[in-house]
Each structure stands twice: as structure tokens, then as C-alpha cells.
Short mmCIF file of C-alpha atoms in Angstrom, two decimals:
data_model
loop_
_atom_site.label_atom_id
_atom_site.label_comp_id
_atom_site.label_asym_id
_atom_site.label_seq_id
_atom_site.Cartn_x
_atom_site.Cartn_y
_atom_site.Cartn_z
CA UNK A 1 30.41 -38.25 -70.16
CA UNK A 2 26.84 -37.82 -71.38
CA UNK A 3 24.33 -35.68 -69.51
CA UNK A 4 22.26 -38.74 -68.56
CA UNK A 5 25.38 -40.51 -67.27
CA UNK A 6 26.30 -37.49 -65.13
CA UNK A 7 22.80 -37.46 -63.62
CA UNK A 8 23.04 -41.14 -62.71
CA UNK A 9 26.44 -40.65 -61.09
CA UNK A 10 25.25 -37.62 -59.13
CA UNK A 11 22.14 -39.46 -57.93
CA UNK A 12 24.23 -42.43 -56.84
CA UNK A 13 26.62 -40.20 -54.94
CA UNK A 14 23.73 -38.34 -53.32
CA UNK A 15 22.10 -41.63 -52.28
CA UNK A 16 25.36 -42.95 -50.80
CA UNK A 17 25.72 -39.71 -48.88
CA UNK A 18 22.24 -40.09 -47.43
CA UNK A 19 22.91 -43.69 -46.42
CA UNK A 20 26.22 -42.73 -44.82
CA UNK A 21 24.59 -39.89 -42.91
CA UNK A 22 21.79 -42.17 -41.74
CA UNK A 23 24.30 -44.78 -40.59
CA UNK A 24 26.30 -42.25 -38.55
CA UNK A 25 23.30 -40.38 -37.11
CA UNK A 26 21.91 -41.23 -33.65
CA UNK A 27 18.49 -42.02 -35.10
CA UNK A 28 15.34 -41.58 -33.07
CA UNK A 29 16.54 -43.24 -29.87
CA UNK A 30 17.16 -41.54 -26.58
CA UNK A 31 18.86 -43.33 -23.72
CA UNK A 32 20.31 -42.83 -20.27
CA UNK A 33 21.77 -44.92 -17.46
CA UNK A 34 21.98 -44.79 -13.69
CA UNK A 35 23.30 -47.00 -10.91
CA UNK A 36 23.09 -47.28 -7.13
CA UNK A 37 25.24 -49.37 -4.84
CA UNK A 38 23.15 -51.91 -2.90
CA UNK A 39 25.90 -53.42 -0.76
CA UNK A 40 24.39 -54.02 2.71
CA UNK A 41 25.33 -51.70 5.55
CA UNK A 42 24.98 -54.31 8.33
CA UNK A 43 25.71 -58.04 8.68
CA UNK A 44 23.02 -59.97 6.82
CA UNK A 45 22.25 -63.53 5.77
CA UNK A 46 23.20 -64.42 2.21
CA UNK A 47 20.92 -66.16 -0.28
CA UNK A 48 21.17 -69.51 -1.95
CA UNK A 49 23.07 -72.04 0.15
CA UNK A 50 21.75 -74.08 3.05
CA UNK A 51 25.22 -74.76 4.47
CA UNK A 52 25.68 -71.13 5.52
CA UNK A 53 25.13 -70.67 9.24
CA UNK A 54 25.85 -66.99 9.95
CA UNK A 55 25.63 -63.54 8.30
CA UNK A 56 28.05 -62.28 5.67
CA UNK A 57 31.67 -61.39 6.34
CA UNK A 58 33.30 -58.63 4.33
CA UNK A 59 32.88 -57.54 0.72
CA UNK A 60 34.71 -58.92 -2.29
CA UNK A 61 33.17 -56.26 -4.51
CA UNK A 62 30.10 -54.02 -4.28
CA UNK A 63 26.64 -54.93 -5.49
CA UNK A 64 24.68 -52.62 -7.80
CA UNK A 65 21.25 -51.97 -9.18
CA UNK A 66 21.45 -50.42 -12.65
CA UNK A 67 18.84 -48.80 -14.88
CA UNK A 68 18.85 -48.27 -18.65
CA UNK A 69 16.10 -45.96 -19.89
CA UNK A 70 15.15 -46.06 -23.59
CA UNK A 71 12.78 -44.02 -25.71
CA UNK A 72 12.21 -44.31 -29.44
CA UNK A 73 10.88 -41.23 -31.18
CA UNK A 74 8.00 -39.69 -29.25
CA UNK A 75 7.06 -43.00 -27.63
CA UNK A 76 6.90 -43.84 -23.96
CA UNK A 77 10.05 -44.53 -21.96
CA UNK A 78 10.96 -48.14 -21.16
CA UNK A 79 13.40 -49.04 -18.39
CA UNK A 80 15.53 -52.17 -18.00
CA UNK A 81 16.68 -52.74 -14.42
CA UNK A 82 19.41 -55.25 -13.57
CA UNK A 83 20.45 -56.07 -10.02
CA UNK A 84 23.20 -58.08 -8.34
CA UNK A 85 20.79 -60.08 -6.19
CA UNK A 86 19.37 -63.60 -6.09
CA UNK A 87 16.06 -62.30 -7.40
CA UNK A 88 13.27 -59.80 -6.95
CA UNK A 89 10.52 -61.50 -4.96
CA UNK A 90 6.97 -61.00 -6.22
CA UNK A 91 6.34 -58.57 -3.36
CA UNK A 92 9.51 -56.50 -3.86
CA UNK A 93 9.07 -56.44 -7.62
CA UNK A 94 5.46 -55.30 -7.32
CA UNK A 95 6.47 -52.53 -4.90
CA UNK A 96 9.14 -51.24 -7.28
CA UNK A 97 6.76 -51.37 -10.24
CA UNK A 98 3.97 -49.55 -8.41
CA UNK A 99 6.31 -46.83 -7.16
CA UNK A 100 7.65 -46.31 -10.69
CA UNK A 101 4.10 -46.08 -12.01
CA UNK A 102 3.04 -43.52 -9.43
CA UNK A 103 6.20 -41.40 -9.47
CA UNK A 104 7.23 -41.60 -13.13
CA UNK A 105 4.19 -42.83 -15.04
CA UNK A 106 5.94 -46.01 -16.21
CA UNK A 107 3.40 -48.70 -17.04
CA UNK A 108 4.10 -52.28 -15.95
CA UNK A 109 4.85 -53.46 -19.48
CA UNK A 110 7.68 -50.91 -19.80
CA UNK A 111 9.67 -51.97 -16.74
CA UNK A 112 11.80 -55.16 -16.66
CA UNK A 113 13.39 -56.18 -13.36
CA UNK A 114 16.12 -58.75 -13.95
CA UNK A 115 18.41 -60.32 -11.34
CA UNK A 116 21.85 -61.82 -11.92
CA UNK A 117 20.99 -64.56 -9.39
CA UNK A 118 24.23 -64.25 -7.50
CA UNK A 119 24.28 -66.55 -4.47
CA UNK A 120 26.50 -64.13 -2.57
CA UNK A 121 23.95 -61.34 -2.08
CA UNK A 122 21.54 -60.66 0.80
CA UNK A 123 18.27 -62.46 1.39
CA UNK A 124 15.28 -60.49 0.07
CA UNK A 125 12.00 -60.28 1.96
CA UNK A 126 9.98 -62.45 2.21
CA UNK A 127 12.70 -65.08 2.67
CA UNK A 128 12.29 -68.34 0.79
CA UNK A 129 14.03 -71.70 1.12
CA UNK A 130 16.49 -72.31 2.63
CA UNK A 131 16.93 -69.00 4.42
CA UNK A 132 13.47 -68.89 5.99
CA UNK A 133 14.20 -72.09 7.89
CA UNK A 134 17.86 -71.42 8.69
CA UNK A 135 18.03 -67.74 9.66
CA UNK A 136 17.83 -66.82 13.37
CA UNK A 137 14.93 -64.58 14.38
CA UNK A 138 17.28 -61.62 14.75
CA UNK A 139 17.94 -61.64 10.99
CA UNK A 140 14.33 -61.15 9.86
CA UNK A 141 14.19 -57.39 10.69
CA UNK A 142 17.62 -56.98 9.06
CA UNK A 143 16.28 -58.55 5.87
CA UNK A 144 13.23 -56.28 5.94
CA UNK A 145 15.41 -53.19 6.30
CA UNK A 146 17.66 -54.27 3.45
CA UNK A 147 14.70 -55.01 1.18
CA UNK A 148 13.21 -51.58 1.86
CA UNK A 149 16.55 -50.02 0.95
CA UNK A 150 16.78 -52.15 -2.20
CA UNK A 151 13.32 -51.03 -3.31
CA UNK A 152 14.09 -47.37 -2.62
CA UNK A 153 17.44 -47.48 -4.43
CA UNK A 154 15.93 -49.28 -7.41
CA UNK A 155 13.19 -46.68 -7.78
CA UNK A 156 15.78 -43.93 -7.29
CA UNK A 157 17.96 -45.39 -10.06
CA UNK A 158 14.99 -45.50 -12.44
CA UNK A 159 14.16 -41.88 -11.69
CA UNK A 160 17.75 -40.74 -12.17
CA UNK A 161 17.92 -42.44 -15.58
CA UNK A 162 14.74 -40.71 -16.70
CA UNK A 163 16.15 -37.25 -15.98
CA UNK A 164 19.15 -37.44 -18.30
CA UNK A 165 17.87 -38.83 -21.60
CA UNK A 166 20.03 -37.98 -24.61
CA UNK A 167 20.25 -39.05 -28.29
CA UNK A 168 21.66 -42.52 -28.82
CA UNK A 169 22.06 -45.31 -31.34
CA UNK A 170 21.35 -48.98 -30.62
CA UNK A 171 23.12 -51.98 -32.13
CA UNK A 172 22.67 -55.69 -31.51
CA UNK A 173 24.85 -58.74 -32.04
CA UNK A 174 25.56 -62.15 -30.55
CA UNK A 175 28.57 -64.23 -29.67
CA UNK A 176 29.32 -67.42 -27.76
CA UNK A 177 30.97 -68.29 -24.45
CA UNK A 178 31.70 -71.70 -22.94
CA UNK A 179 30.96 -70.94 -19.29
CA UNK A 180 27.84 -72.96 -18.53
CA UNK A 181 27.49 -76.74 -18.14
CA UNK A 182 24.23 -78.66 -17.77
CA UNK A 183 24.45 -79.45 -14.07
CA UNK A 184 21.84 -82.21 -14.08
CA UNK A 185 24.38 -84.46 -15.81
CA UNK A 186 26.86 -83.78 -13.01
CA UNK A 187 24.29 -84.51 -10.28
CA UNK A 188 21.91 -87.09 -11.76
CA UNK A 189 23.95 -88.89 -14.39
CA UNK A 190 26.04 -88.42 -17.52
CA UNK A 191 23.34 -90.16 -19.55
CA UNK A 192 21.07 -87.10 -19.31
CA UNK A 193 20.93 -84.49 -22.11
CA UNK A 194 23.73 -81.96 -21.87
CA UNK A 195 21.94 -79.08 -23.55
CA UNK A 196 22.93 -75.52 -22.73
CA UNK A 197 22.38 -72.12 -24.30
CA UNK A 198 25.81 -70.54 -24.76
CA UNK A 199 24.69 -67.51 -26.79
CA UNK A 200 25.98 -64.10 -25.68
CA UNK A 201 23.43 -61.48 -26.79
CA UNK A 202 24.81 -57.93 -26.69
CA UNK A 203 22.94 -54.64 -26.97
CA UNK A 204 25.31 -51.71 -27.49
CA UNK A 205 23.95 -48.26 -26.65
CA UNK A 206 26.12 -45.63 -28.30
CA UNK A 207 26.35 -41.88 -27.91
CA UNK A 208 26.08 -39.76 -31.09
CA UNK A 209 29.89 -39.59 -31.29
CA UNK A 210 30.07 -43.39 -31.44
CA UNK A 211 31.37 -43.91 -27.90
CA UNK A 212 29.63 -46.49 -25.76
CA UNK A 213 27.10 -45.36 -23.17
CA UNK A 214 26.02 -48.84 -22.09
CA UNK A 215 26.53 -52.50 -22.91
CA UNK A 216 23.75 -54.93 -22.04
CA UNK A 217 24.93 -58.53 -22.13
CA UNK A 218 23.08 -61.77 -21.49
CA UNK A 219 24.09 -65.32 -20.68
CA UNK A 220 22.37 -68.39 -19.23
CA UNK A 221 24.32 -69.74 -16.27
CA UNK A 222 23.87 -69.86 -12.49
CA UNK A 223 25.95 -67.37 -10.52
CA UNK A 224 27.19 -70.04 -8.13
CA UNK A 225 30.96 -70.17 -8.38
CA UNK A 226 31.32 -68.90 -4.81
CA UNK A 227 29.56 -70.21 -1.70
CA UNK A 228 31.41 -68.49 1.13
CA UNK A 229 30.60 -65.39 3.20
CA UNK A 230 31.94 -62.23 1.48
CA UNK A 231 29.41 -60.13 -0.46
CA UNK A 232 29.96 -60.32 -4.23
CA UNK A 233 28.21 -60.53 -7.59
CA UNK A 234 29.86 -63.86 -8.44
CA UNK A 235 31.07 -64.29 -12.02
CA UNK A 236 28.48 -61.86 -13.52
CA UNK A 237 29.77 -59.22 -11.11
CA UNK A 238 33.34 -59.81 -12.28
CA UNK A 239 32.13 -59.75 -15.91
CA UNK A 240 30.54 -56.33 -15.49
CA UNK A 241 33.67 -55.01 -13.77
CA UNK A 242 35.86 -56.29 -16.61
CA UNK A 243 33.63 -54.84 -19.35
CA UNK A 244 33.69 -51.45 -17.63
CA UNK A 245 37.47 -51.67 -17.19
CA UNK A 246 37.90 -52.33 -20.90
CA UNK A 247 35.39 -49.60 -21.82
CA UNK A 248 35.70 -46.63 -19.45
CA UNK A 249 32.69 -44.30 -19.22
CA UNK A 250 30.46 -47.27 -20.12
CA UNK A 251 27.91 -48.98 -17.91
CA UNK A 252 27.70 -52.77 -18.18
CA UNK A 253 24.37 -54.41 -17.36
CA UNK A 254 24.09 -58.20 -17.05
CA UNK A 255 20.81 -59.97 -17.93
CA UNK A 256 20.48 -63.52 -16.63
CA UNK A 257 19.00 -66.06 -19.05
CA UNK A 258 17.45 -69.52 -18.68
CA UNK A 259 19.99 -70.81 -16.19
CA UNK A 260 17.99 -73.06 -13.87
CA UNK A 261 19.80 -76.25 -14.92
CA UNK A 262 23.12 -74.64 -15.86
CA UNK A 263 26.18 -74.19 -13.62
CA UNK A 264 29.65 -72.73 -14.15
CA UNK A 265 31.93 -75.74 -13.81
CA UNK A 266 34.47 -76.14 -12.32
CA UNK A 267 33.85 -73.68 -9.50
CA UNK A 268 34.50 -72.71 -5.86
CA UNK A 269 37.34 -70.21 -6.15
CA UNK A 270 37.62 -66.45 -6.65
CA UNK A 271 40.10 -67.10 -9.45
CA UNK A 272 37.49 -69.13 -11.37
CA UNK A 273 34.77 -66.52 -10.79
CA UNK A 274 37.08 -63.82 -12.12
CA UNK A 275 38.10 -66.00 -15.08
CA UNK A 276 34.50 -66.64 -16.11
CA UNK A 277 33.86 -62.91 -15.90
CA UNK A 278 36.84 -62.28 -18.15
CA UNK A 279 35.60 -64.92 -20.60
CA UNK A 280 32.22 -63.20 -20.91
CA UNK A 281 33.89 -59.80 -21.29
CA UNK A 282 36.09 -61.21 -24.06
CA UNK A 283 33.02 -62.60 -25.83
CA UNK A 284 31.38 -59.17 -25.56
CA UNK A 285 34.43 -57.50 -27.07
CA UNK A 286 34.35 -59.90 -30.01
CA UNK A 287 30.73 -58.94 -30.66
CA UNK A 288 31.46 -55.22 -30.34
CA UNK A 289 34.38 -55.45 -32.77
CA UNK A 290 32.30 -57.29 -35.40
CA UNK A 291 29.51 -55.90 -37.53
CA UNK A 292 26.41 -55.40 -35.39
CA UNK A 293 22.87 -54.83 -36.63
CA UNK A 294 21.25 -51.44 -36.17
CA UNK A 295 18.23 -51.59 -33.88
CA UNK A 296 15.23 -49.68 -35.17
CA UNK A 297 11.86 -48.78 -33.70
CA UNK A 298 9.08 -48.61 -32.96
CA UNK A 299 9.45 -50.09 -29.49
CA UNK A 300 6.43 -52.15 -28.47
CA UNK A 301 5.93 -53.69 -25.04
CA UNK A 302 3.48 -56.09 -23.43
CA UNK A 303 3.13 -57.77 -20.02
CA UNK A 304 0.88 -60.70 -19.20
CA UNK A 305 0.16 -63.39 -16.64
CA UNK A 306 -0.68 -67.06 -17.02
CA UNK A 307 -1.87 -69.44 -14.32
CA UNK A 308 0.40 -72.47 -13.96
CA UNK A 309 -1.42 -75.31 -12.14
CA UNK A 310 0.36 -77.46 -9.58
CA UNK A 311 0.32 -81.19 -10.14
CA UNK A 312 -1.50 -81.88 -6.88
CA UNK A 313 -2.66 -80.35 -3.63
CA UNK A 314 -1.62 -82.63 -0.75
CA UNK A 315 -4.02 -83.43 2.07
CA UNK A 316 -3.26 -82.38 5.64
CA UNK A 317 -2.57 -85.98 6.64
CA UNK A 318 0.14 -86.26 3.99
CA UNK A 319 1.72 -82.98 5.07
CA UNK A 320 1.78 -84.11 8.69
CA UNK A 321 3.56 -87.30 7.63
CA UNK A 322 6.01 -85.24 5.57
CA UNK A 323 6.99 -83.30 8.70
CA UNK A 324 8.84 -86.44 9.79
CA UNK A 325 10.62 -86.94 6.48
CA UNK A 326 14.39 -87.22 6.34
CA UNK A 327 14.38 -84.98 3.24
CA UNK A 328 14.85 -81.30 4.08
CA UNK A 329 12.79 -80.11 1.10
CA UNK A 330 9.83 -82.28 2.03
CA UNK A 331 9.85 -81.18 5.68
CA UNK A 332 10.16 -77.50 4.83
CA UNK A 333 7.37 -77.68 2.26
CA UNK A 334 5.09 -79.46 4.72
CA UNK A 335 5.79 -76.87 7.41
CA UNK A 336 4.93 -74.01 5.08
CA UNK A 337 1.79 -75.62 3.70
CA UNK A 338 0.52 -76.52 7.18
CA UNK A 339 1.06 -72.90 8.25
CA UNK A 340 -1.23 -71.83 5.40
CA UNK A 341 -3.90 -74.33 6.43
CA UNK A 342 -3.58 -73.36 10.09
CA UNK A 343 -4.16 -69.76 9.05
CA UNK A 344 -7.57 -70.72 7.70
CA UNK A 345 -6.62 -70.55 4.02
CA UNK A 346 -6.77 -73.13 1.26
CA UNK A 347 -3.57 -74.29 -0.35
CA UNK A 348 -2.91 -72.65 -3.73
CA UNK A 349 -3.64 -74.78 -6.80
CA UNK A 350 -1.72 -72.59 -9.26
CA UNK A 351 0.88 -69.85 -9.55
CA UNK A 352 0.27 -66.59 -11.44
CA UNK A 353 3.28 -66.42 -13.73
CA UNK A 354 4.63 -63.23 -15.42
CA UNK A 355 5.75 -63.00 -19.05
CA UNK A 356 6.96 -59.79 -20.68
CA UNK A 357 8.05 -58.94 -24.23
CA UNK A 358 9.85 -55.93 -25.66
CA UNK A 359 9.93 -55.71 -29.44
CA UNK A 360 12.41 -53.33 -31.04
CA UNK A 361 10.86 -52.86 -34.48
CA UNK A 362 11.90 -55.67 -36.83
CA UNK A 363 15.36 -55.84 -35.22
CA UNK A 364 15.06 -57.59 -31.86
CA UNK A 365 12.64 -59.38 -29.54
CA UNK A 366 13.40 -59.56 -25.80
CA UNK A 367 11.29 -62.11 -23.90
CA UNK A 368 11.50 -61.85 -20.08
CA UNK A 369 10.24 -64.80 -18.05
CA UNK A 370 9.71 -65.06 -14.31
CA UNK A 371 11.31 -67.63 -12.03
CA UNK A 372 14.25 -69.98 -12.48
CA UNK A 373 13.66 -71.25 -16.00
CA UNK A 374 15.48 -74.27 -17.44
CA UNK A 375 17.42 -74.08 -20.70
CA UNK A 376 14.69 -75.78 -22.78
CA UNK A 377 12.74 -72.51 -22.86
CA UNK A 378 15.58 -70.41 -24.27
CA UNK A 379 16.19 -72.89 -27.05
CA UNK A 380 12.54 -73.51 -27.86
CA UNK A 381 11.53 -69.84 -27.97
CA UNK A 382 14.52 -68.93 -30.13
CA UNK A 383 13.75 -71.81 -32.43
CA UNK A 384 10.18 -70.51 -32.73
CA UNK A 385 10.88 -66.79 -33.11
CA UNK A 386 14.36 -66.72 -34.63
CA UNK A 387 17.80 -67.51 -33.22
CA UNK A 388 19.34 -64.37 -34.71
CA UNK A 389 17.03 -61.76 -33.23
CA UNK A 390 15.38 -63.34 -30.15
CA UNK A 391 16.78 -62.78 -26.66
CA UNK A 392 15.26 -64.83 -23.81
CA UNK A 393 15.80 -63.76 -20.21
CA UNK A 394 14.60 -65.44 -17.03
CA UNK A 395 14.85 -64.35 -13.37
CA UNK A 396 12.68 -61.37 -14.29
CA UNK A 397 10.10 -59.55 -12.18
CA UNK A 398 9.34 -62.46 -9.81
CA UNK A 399 11.90 -65.10 -8.77
CA UNK A 400 9.80 -67.58 -6.80
CA UNK A 401 11.37 -70.96 -7.62
CA UNK A 402 12.07 -73.35 -10.45
CA UNK A 403 10.15 -73.55 -13.74
CA UNK A 404 10.77 -76.98 -15.30
CA UNK A 405 10.12 -78.07 -18.85
CA UNK A 406 8.14 -81.20 -19.65
CA UNK A 407 11.45 -83.02 -20.10
CA UNK A 408 12.77 -81.96 -16.69
CA UNK A 409 9.48 -82.85 -15.01
CA UNK A 410 9.70 -86.34 -16.43
CA UNK A 411 13.33 -86.70 -15.35
CA UNK A 412 12.47 -85.41 -11.86
CA UNK A 413 15.06 -84.21 -9.41
CA UNK A 414 15.88 -80.82 -7.95
CA UNK A 415 14.76 -78.52 -10.80
CA UNK A 416 11.78 -80.79 -11.50
CA UNK A 417 9.99 -79.67 -8.35
CA UNK A 418 11.90 -80.89 -5.30
CA UNK A 419 13.38 -77.45 -4.67
CA UNK A 420 10.11 -75.48 -4.76
CA UNK A 421 9.22 -75.58 -1.06
CA UNK A 422 7.03 -72.48 -1.33
CA UNK A 423 4.37 -74.37 -3.30
CA UNK A 424 2.30 -77.50 -2.54
CA UNK A 425 4.34 -79.52 -5.02
CA UNK A 426 5.68 -79.61 -8.58
CA UNK A 427 3.96 -77.88 -11.47
CA UNK A 428 1.63 -79.94 -13.63
CA UNK A 429 2.68 -81.56 -16.88
CA UNK A 430 1.24 -78.70 -18.97
CA UNK A 431 3.57 -76.03 -17.53
CA UNK A 432 5.80 -75.74 -20.60
CA UNK A 433 2.97 -75.57 -23.12
CA UNK A 434 1.08 -73.00 -21.06
CA UNK A 435 4.12 -70.69 -20.98
CA UNK A 436 4.84 -71.17 -24.69
CA UNK A 437 1.19 -70.56 -25.64
CA UNK A 438 0.94 -67.43 -23.49
CA UNK A 439 4.17 -66.10 -24.98
CA UNK A 440 2.66 -66.65 -28.42
CA UNK A 441 -0.49 -64.78 -27.43
CA UNK A 442 1.58 -61.82 -26.23
CA UNK A 443 3.77 -61.88 -29.32
CA UNK A 444 0.68 -61.73 -31.52
CA UNK A 445 -0.45 -58.63 -29.64
CA UNK A 446 2.74 -56.93 -30.84
CA UNK A 447 3.09 -58.37 -34.34
CA UNK A 448 -0.34 -59.60 -35.35
CA UNK A 449 1.12 -63.06 -35.86
CA UNK A 450 2.83 -65.66 -33.71
CA UNK A 451 5.51 -66.85 -36.12
CA UNK A 452 9.13 -65.74 -36.42
CA UNK A 453 8.33 -62.48 -38.16
#
């Protein structure tokens, strides 16, 4: 072999060695996890179903709040919080965020609060429909006590995660799972679009030895298999249990997606809830066993608000007529709006809506939206920013009610505005474009451009 040929071979071998070492090294990430049980200690009203008429009975499995802390290089720490609850109210979310800022120096853009939206978890203060109208007076102090405990345990979990950061490697991949069905077809007619986002995004957080520290998994589907009285995390709770059973010493965190118009069907049995959890866990395992993309830094974060106008502000005379309506939603909305007017305040004409983005270098974009967001948003944002590396979550930071698309507004019905009894009426026709435009503005702050790259 000639001298030049030997040099080429040696250089190639050296380069392969560097690439192999880089692939097996933990990189610049540090990570840590923490969890706290948030199962209530006293009988409490459960969220989500108007047919319930008394506090919970027993526990099918415990509820948890979990925290994943991430730092890339010498950057600031970012924390993802997931909770087995219906949703963080604006007030509870703000209290958690402010406590984390004061105690740990975490800025608002670096804290995501996501809820699984289980309908078998306690009511969170302040109660919204239907609990506010259905709970007896004796339950209101119970709800306040539970909410205070939830806030404290969430902040405690964040703090615990921050104190045990260690080198880690991040990988990302996606699979599919056939759990969710577009529920508007089941309720309003089979002629309606049956769209659903069945992607299963998975973020694997690995220790330097290659063992899993945490698995973050997303899916877009209501957690409404069960509607009885035992405390439980519904199918996402079973999914997290199954993932952790299959991967001991690993924490599973579930991130709810754009599930406002998506249900698990069929439903109404523990066996089905467990089965859907096993299906998601199996989808996660398929992703973990396939080739996943390395997630690089830097990690950039941004948080913003956009005002979403309501379609109309009803007059007092209309609200007084609505008090006599045979429709529960209309009566409850009228009662709430009249209470605002009787308190000497004007009815709100918009809602301040939160949008948050985490960008993991060129590898991954996580968009976190507030409220109960319909599936159109997941699909549109991924179409705009890339199906392969865009993850869209909803139920984040402030779960106040439904966020329809233009399509759903035009179709009407429950998600189109009937269910939002905490506001004067449905959102205006521009709601979808305002959210998409604001997301683009925030994305440009991170990338300098609003396109896919």
C-alpha cells in the first residue's frame, strides 16, 4: 500500500472513530426528572361530566404531577410539567409559574404546564362548567384546598428536578396509534369530516450509559373512556403505567395534543381504558426500537399572548331571557355573565390566549397551545412547519374552554362555542388565523423566518 493510501485509510478510520464517539457520548444536554402524587386526600368532586352528583369514590390508580428539567450546554434550564388533571386553570397556572420564577429563576417561556385532561381527576379552582353549577357549597373549600396542594406539589416537583441534573442524550421519533376518533361525526352526523391526528411523538431522554431516564409521549385524544367515580388518569394514566412497567427506572410523561374534537371510541369500561393505554405504550416501543433522530441544541424558548375576540357581547335583556332557556349551557352562561354585570364590570370582549414554543436546535419544534384545541390546529401547524419535526400540544398553561377552528365554528355545535359557558359566547370567525399568525410571529423570533426551517 502506498504512503498516500495509508494516510487516507488512517484518516478515514480516525474520522469514523470520532463519529462513533460523538454518537455514543451524552452531548451537551443535562436532564433530570421528579414526580409527586396528587391523589386527593379527601372526598372531592371530579371534573368533566355533568351527570356526576357526588364526590369521588375510591382510587383506580394514583394521579401524578411530573417534571422533566432540561439544559443544553451552559443555557438556562427549561422544565416540562405534565399532570393527571383536567387542566391547569389560568389562576393555578399563573401561581405555579410565578412561584417557579421567584424560587428557581425560571422565566415564563421556559416552563410548560400540560394536562392529560383526564375526566376522572378533581375539580381545580376556580371551578368551571359544569362543576360550578352542580357542586354543593360544601365542596368549594375542598376544591380550594386541593388546588393549593396541587400548586405546592407542582412547584416542589420542579424544584426537585432542578437539584439532580446529570448528563443526558435526547432522541426524537414518531409513530402512529389508532386510538382517537373524530367525535363530531358520532354526535352531529357521519357526513362531517373525520379528521384526526394519530401521530405519536416520542422524546427519549437517555442516560450516558444508554438506559432510559424519561420517555415523553404525545397523542391527541380526550381522556374520557371512564365517567364513574373512582380517581384515575383514564387511558393516558394506564399508558404511563404500562410504559414504566416495560421500562423500569424510567419516568413516562404524557403530553396531550389537539384533542378537543377527538374521543377514544368505543369507551366506558376499565378494560378499554387499559387497552388504549397498552396500545399507546406499544406504539412508543415501536418508536424506541427504530432509528430515532438525535436532538441537538441550542434550546430556544418563547412565550406570547394573543387577544382572541368573542363574536358578540350579549345585552342584559338577552341574558335575562337566556336564564329561562331549556338548554343548560345557555342558562349557565347567562347566570355567569349576569353575575359579572351585577358586580359592576363590563363583559369581556376577548380572551388573552397563551402560545409557547420550544425549539431544540434544528431537530425539533414543540408548540404548546392553551385551551381545548381542535385537531385542525395540529394538522395545519405541522403542515406549515414540518410533519417530521413539529410537535403540537394543547391543554397547556391555561385550560379555559374550547378553541374551535374556522371549520368547526361554521359547523357549530359543542366545540364550536356551545360549551364555553365562561365567556359571553363563541369566539369570532378570525380565531384560527389569529392563533396561526401569532404562532408564526413567535416562530420568527426563534428562527428569523416563519417557514418550515
